[in-house]
mmCIF file of C-alpha atoms in Angstrom:
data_model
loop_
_atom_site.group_PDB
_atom_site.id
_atom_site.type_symbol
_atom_site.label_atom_id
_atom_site.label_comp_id
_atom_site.label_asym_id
_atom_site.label_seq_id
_atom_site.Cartn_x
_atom_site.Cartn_y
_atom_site.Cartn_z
ATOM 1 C CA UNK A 1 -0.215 -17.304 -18.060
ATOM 2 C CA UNK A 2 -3.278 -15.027 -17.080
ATOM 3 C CA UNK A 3 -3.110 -11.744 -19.400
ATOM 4 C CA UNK A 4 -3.458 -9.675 -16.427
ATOM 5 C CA UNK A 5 -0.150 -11.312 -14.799
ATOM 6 C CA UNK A 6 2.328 -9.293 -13.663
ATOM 7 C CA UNK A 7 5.467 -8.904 -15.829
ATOM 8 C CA UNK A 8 8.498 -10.728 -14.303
ATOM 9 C CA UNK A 9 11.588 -8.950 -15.295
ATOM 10 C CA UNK A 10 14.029 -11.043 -13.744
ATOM 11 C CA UNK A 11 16.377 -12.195 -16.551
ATOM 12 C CA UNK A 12 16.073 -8.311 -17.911
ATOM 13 C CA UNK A 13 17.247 -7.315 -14.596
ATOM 14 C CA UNK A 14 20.325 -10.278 -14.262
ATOM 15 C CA UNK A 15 21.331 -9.144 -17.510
ATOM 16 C CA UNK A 16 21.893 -5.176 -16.437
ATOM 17 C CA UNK A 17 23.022 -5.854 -13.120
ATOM 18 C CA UNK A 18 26.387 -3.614 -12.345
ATOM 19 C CA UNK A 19 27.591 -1.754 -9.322
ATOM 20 C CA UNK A 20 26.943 -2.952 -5.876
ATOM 21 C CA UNK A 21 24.177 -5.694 -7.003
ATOM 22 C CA UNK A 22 27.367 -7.414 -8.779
ATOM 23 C CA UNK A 23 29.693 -7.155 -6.196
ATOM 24 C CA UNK A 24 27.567 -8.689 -3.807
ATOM 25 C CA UNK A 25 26.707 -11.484 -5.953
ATOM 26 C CA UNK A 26 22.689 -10.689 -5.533
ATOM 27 C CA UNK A 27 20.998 -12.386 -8.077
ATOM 28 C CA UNK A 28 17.091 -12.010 -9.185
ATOM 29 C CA UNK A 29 14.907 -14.998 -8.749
ATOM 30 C CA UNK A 30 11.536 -12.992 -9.082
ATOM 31 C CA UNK A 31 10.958 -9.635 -9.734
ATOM 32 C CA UNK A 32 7.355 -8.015 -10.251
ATOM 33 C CA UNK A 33 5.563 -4.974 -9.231
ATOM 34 C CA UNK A 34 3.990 -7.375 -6.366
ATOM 35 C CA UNK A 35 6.625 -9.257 -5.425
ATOM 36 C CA UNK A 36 10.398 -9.406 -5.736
ATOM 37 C CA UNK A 37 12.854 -12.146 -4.804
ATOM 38 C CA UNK A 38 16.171 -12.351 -4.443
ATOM 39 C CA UNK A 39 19.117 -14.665 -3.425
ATOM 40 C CA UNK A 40 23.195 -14.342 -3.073
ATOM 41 C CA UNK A 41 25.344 -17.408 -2.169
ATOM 42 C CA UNK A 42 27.678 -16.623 1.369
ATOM 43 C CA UNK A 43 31.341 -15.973 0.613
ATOM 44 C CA UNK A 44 33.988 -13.922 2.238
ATOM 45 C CA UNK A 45 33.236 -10.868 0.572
ATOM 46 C CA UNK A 46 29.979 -11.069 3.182
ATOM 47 C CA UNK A 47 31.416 -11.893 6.255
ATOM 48 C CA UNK A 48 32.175 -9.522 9.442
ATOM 49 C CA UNK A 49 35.327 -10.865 11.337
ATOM 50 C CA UNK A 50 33.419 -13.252 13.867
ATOM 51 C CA UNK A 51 32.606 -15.120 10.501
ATOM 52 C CA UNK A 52 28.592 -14.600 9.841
ATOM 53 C CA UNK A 53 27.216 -12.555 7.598
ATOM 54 C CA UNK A 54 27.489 -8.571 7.816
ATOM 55 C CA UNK A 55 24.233 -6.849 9.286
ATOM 56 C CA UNK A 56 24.736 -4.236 6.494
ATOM 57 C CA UNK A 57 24.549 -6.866 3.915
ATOM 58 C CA UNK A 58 21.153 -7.624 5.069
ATOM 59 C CA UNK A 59 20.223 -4.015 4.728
ATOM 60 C CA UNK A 60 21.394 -3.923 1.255
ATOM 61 C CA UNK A 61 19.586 -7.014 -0.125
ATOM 62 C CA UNK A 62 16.619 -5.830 1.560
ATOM 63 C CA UNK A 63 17.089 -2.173 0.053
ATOM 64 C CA UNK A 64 17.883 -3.384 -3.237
ATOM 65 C CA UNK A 65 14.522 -6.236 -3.307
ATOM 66 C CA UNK A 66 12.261 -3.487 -2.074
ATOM 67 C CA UNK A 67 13.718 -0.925 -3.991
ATOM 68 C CA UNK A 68 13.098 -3.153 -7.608
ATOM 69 C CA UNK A 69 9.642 -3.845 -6.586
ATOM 70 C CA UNK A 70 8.397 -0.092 -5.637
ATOM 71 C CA UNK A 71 10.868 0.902 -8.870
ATOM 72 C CA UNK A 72 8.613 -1.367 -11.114
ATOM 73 C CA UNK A 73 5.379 -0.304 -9.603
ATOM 74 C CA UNK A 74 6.222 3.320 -10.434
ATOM 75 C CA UNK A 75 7.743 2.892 -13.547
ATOM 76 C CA UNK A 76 4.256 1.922 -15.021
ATOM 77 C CA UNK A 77 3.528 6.140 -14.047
ATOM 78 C CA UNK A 78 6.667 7.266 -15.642
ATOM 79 C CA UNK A 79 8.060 7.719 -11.995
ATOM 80 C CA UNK A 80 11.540 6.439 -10.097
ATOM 81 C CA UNK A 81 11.817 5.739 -6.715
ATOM 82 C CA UNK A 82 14.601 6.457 -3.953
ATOM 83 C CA UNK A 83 14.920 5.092 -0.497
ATOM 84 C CA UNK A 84 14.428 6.957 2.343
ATOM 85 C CA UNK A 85 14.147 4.863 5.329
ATOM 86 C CA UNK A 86 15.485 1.185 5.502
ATOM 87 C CA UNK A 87 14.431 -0.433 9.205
ATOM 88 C CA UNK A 88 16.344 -4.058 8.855
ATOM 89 C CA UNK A 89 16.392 -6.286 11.729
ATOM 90 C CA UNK A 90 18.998 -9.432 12.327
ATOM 91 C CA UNK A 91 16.866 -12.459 13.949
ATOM 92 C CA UNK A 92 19.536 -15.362 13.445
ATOM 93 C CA UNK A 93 23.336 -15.481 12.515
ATOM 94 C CA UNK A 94 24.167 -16.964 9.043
ATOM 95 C CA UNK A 95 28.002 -18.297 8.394
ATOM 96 C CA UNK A 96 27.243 -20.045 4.746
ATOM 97 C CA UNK A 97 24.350 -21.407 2.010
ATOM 98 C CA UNK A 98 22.413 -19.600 0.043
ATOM 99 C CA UNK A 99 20.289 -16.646 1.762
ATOM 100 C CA UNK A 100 16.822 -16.072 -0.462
ATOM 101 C CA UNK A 101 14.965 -12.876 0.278
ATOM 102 C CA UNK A 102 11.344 -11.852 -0.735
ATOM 103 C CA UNK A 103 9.847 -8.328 -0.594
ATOM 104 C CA UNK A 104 6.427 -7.643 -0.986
ATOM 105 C CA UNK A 105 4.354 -4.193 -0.802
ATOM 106 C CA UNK A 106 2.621 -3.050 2.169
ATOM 107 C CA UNK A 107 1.481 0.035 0.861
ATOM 108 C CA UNK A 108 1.534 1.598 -2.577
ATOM 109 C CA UNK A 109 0.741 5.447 -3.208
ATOM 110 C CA UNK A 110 1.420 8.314 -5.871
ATOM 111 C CA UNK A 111 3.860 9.531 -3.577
ATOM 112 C CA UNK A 112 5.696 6.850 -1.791
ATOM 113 C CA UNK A 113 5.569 2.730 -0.855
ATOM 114 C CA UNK A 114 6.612 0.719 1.942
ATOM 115 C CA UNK A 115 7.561 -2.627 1.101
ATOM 116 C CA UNK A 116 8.384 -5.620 3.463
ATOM 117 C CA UNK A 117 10.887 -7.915 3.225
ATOM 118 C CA UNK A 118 12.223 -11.321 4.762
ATOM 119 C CA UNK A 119 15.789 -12.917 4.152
ATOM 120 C CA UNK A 120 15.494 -17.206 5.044
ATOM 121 C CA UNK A 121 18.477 -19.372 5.155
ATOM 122 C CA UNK A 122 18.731 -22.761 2.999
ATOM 123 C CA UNK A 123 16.307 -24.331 5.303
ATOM 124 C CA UNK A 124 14.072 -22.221 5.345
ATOM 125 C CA UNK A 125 14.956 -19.909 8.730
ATOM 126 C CA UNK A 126 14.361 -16.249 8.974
ATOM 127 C CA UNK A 127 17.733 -14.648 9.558
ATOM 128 C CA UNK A 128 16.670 -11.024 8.899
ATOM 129 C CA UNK A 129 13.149 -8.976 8.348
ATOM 130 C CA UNK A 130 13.098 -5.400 6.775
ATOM 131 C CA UNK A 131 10.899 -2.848 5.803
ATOM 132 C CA UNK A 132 11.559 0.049 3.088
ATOM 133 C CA UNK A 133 10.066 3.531 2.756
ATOM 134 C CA UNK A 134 10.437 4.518 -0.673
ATOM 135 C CA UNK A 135 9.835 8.155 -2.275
ATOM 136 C CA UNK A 136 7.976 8.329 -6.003
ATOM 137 C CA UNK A 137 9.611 10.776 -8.302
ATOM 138 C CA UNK A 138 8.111 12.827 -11.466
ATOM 139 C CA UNK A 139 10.207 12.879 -14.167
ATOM 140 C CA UNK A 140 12.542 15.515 -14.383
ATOM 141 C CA UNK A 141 12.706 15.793 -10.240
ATOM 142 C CA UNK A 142 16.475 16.383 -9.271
ATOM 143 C CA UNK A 143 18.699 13.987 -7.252
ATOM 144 C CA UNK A 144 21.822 14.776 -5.232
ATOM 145 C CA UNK A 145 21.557 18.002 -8.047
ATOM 146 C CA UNK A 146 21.046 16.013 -11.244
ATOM 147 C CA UNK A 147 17.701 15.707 -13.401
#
């Protein structure tokens, strides 16, 4: 591997996942400060009643991919990042499989990122696209009143 490479922190990140990431069953495949990807297997805990997958579990696995990419990016400055815009869109209905998503940066600044994301079905079919503005914070900078 090159030495300037980026880092993939992947199996770091599958071994802290908790919360919401768990739940959903959202997995790391990649996960750099250039690229993340993702994946989650379909099961009930997905579905909406006419059977396919949520629209608001797109969102998340698009939040949560572009969210771990702009988060690495900024953690080389000592900074976190928060979401502040999520624009998802649904292209094609997904019932079951595996759904992979990859999130890449559009733009990177001191201040805040957009990254770009797209979520394929098992053969290879674009199901959903997003795109994530992101907010860089100092150290220190309070959230929902907390350091």
């Amino acid at each position: 591997m090159p030495q300037d490479a980026p880092t993939d922190s992947a199996a770091m990140l599958n071994g802290h996942r908790a919360g919401f990431d768990v739940t959903m069953g959202f997995r790391y495949v990649r996960a750099t400060a250039d690229e993340v990807v993702m994946e989650y297997e379909v099961g009930p805990e997905h579905r909406q009643p006419y059977g396919i997958v949520h629209g608001g579990v797109h969102c998340a696995i698009v939040e949560s991919a572009c969210s771990t990419g702009a988060g690495l990016a900024a953690l080389a400055r000592g900074q976190s990042v928060v979401g502040v815009e999520n624009h998802t869109s649904f292209i094609h209905a997904v019932r079951e499989g595996t759904v992979r998503v990859h999130a890449v940066p559009l733009t990177r600044g001191r201040r805040s990122h957009v990254w770009e994301a797209t979520s394929r079905d098992a053969a290879g079919r674009v199901i959903a696209t997003g795109r994530v503005r992101l907010l860089c914070l100092d150290p220190g900078t309070d959230l929902a009143g907390q350091p």
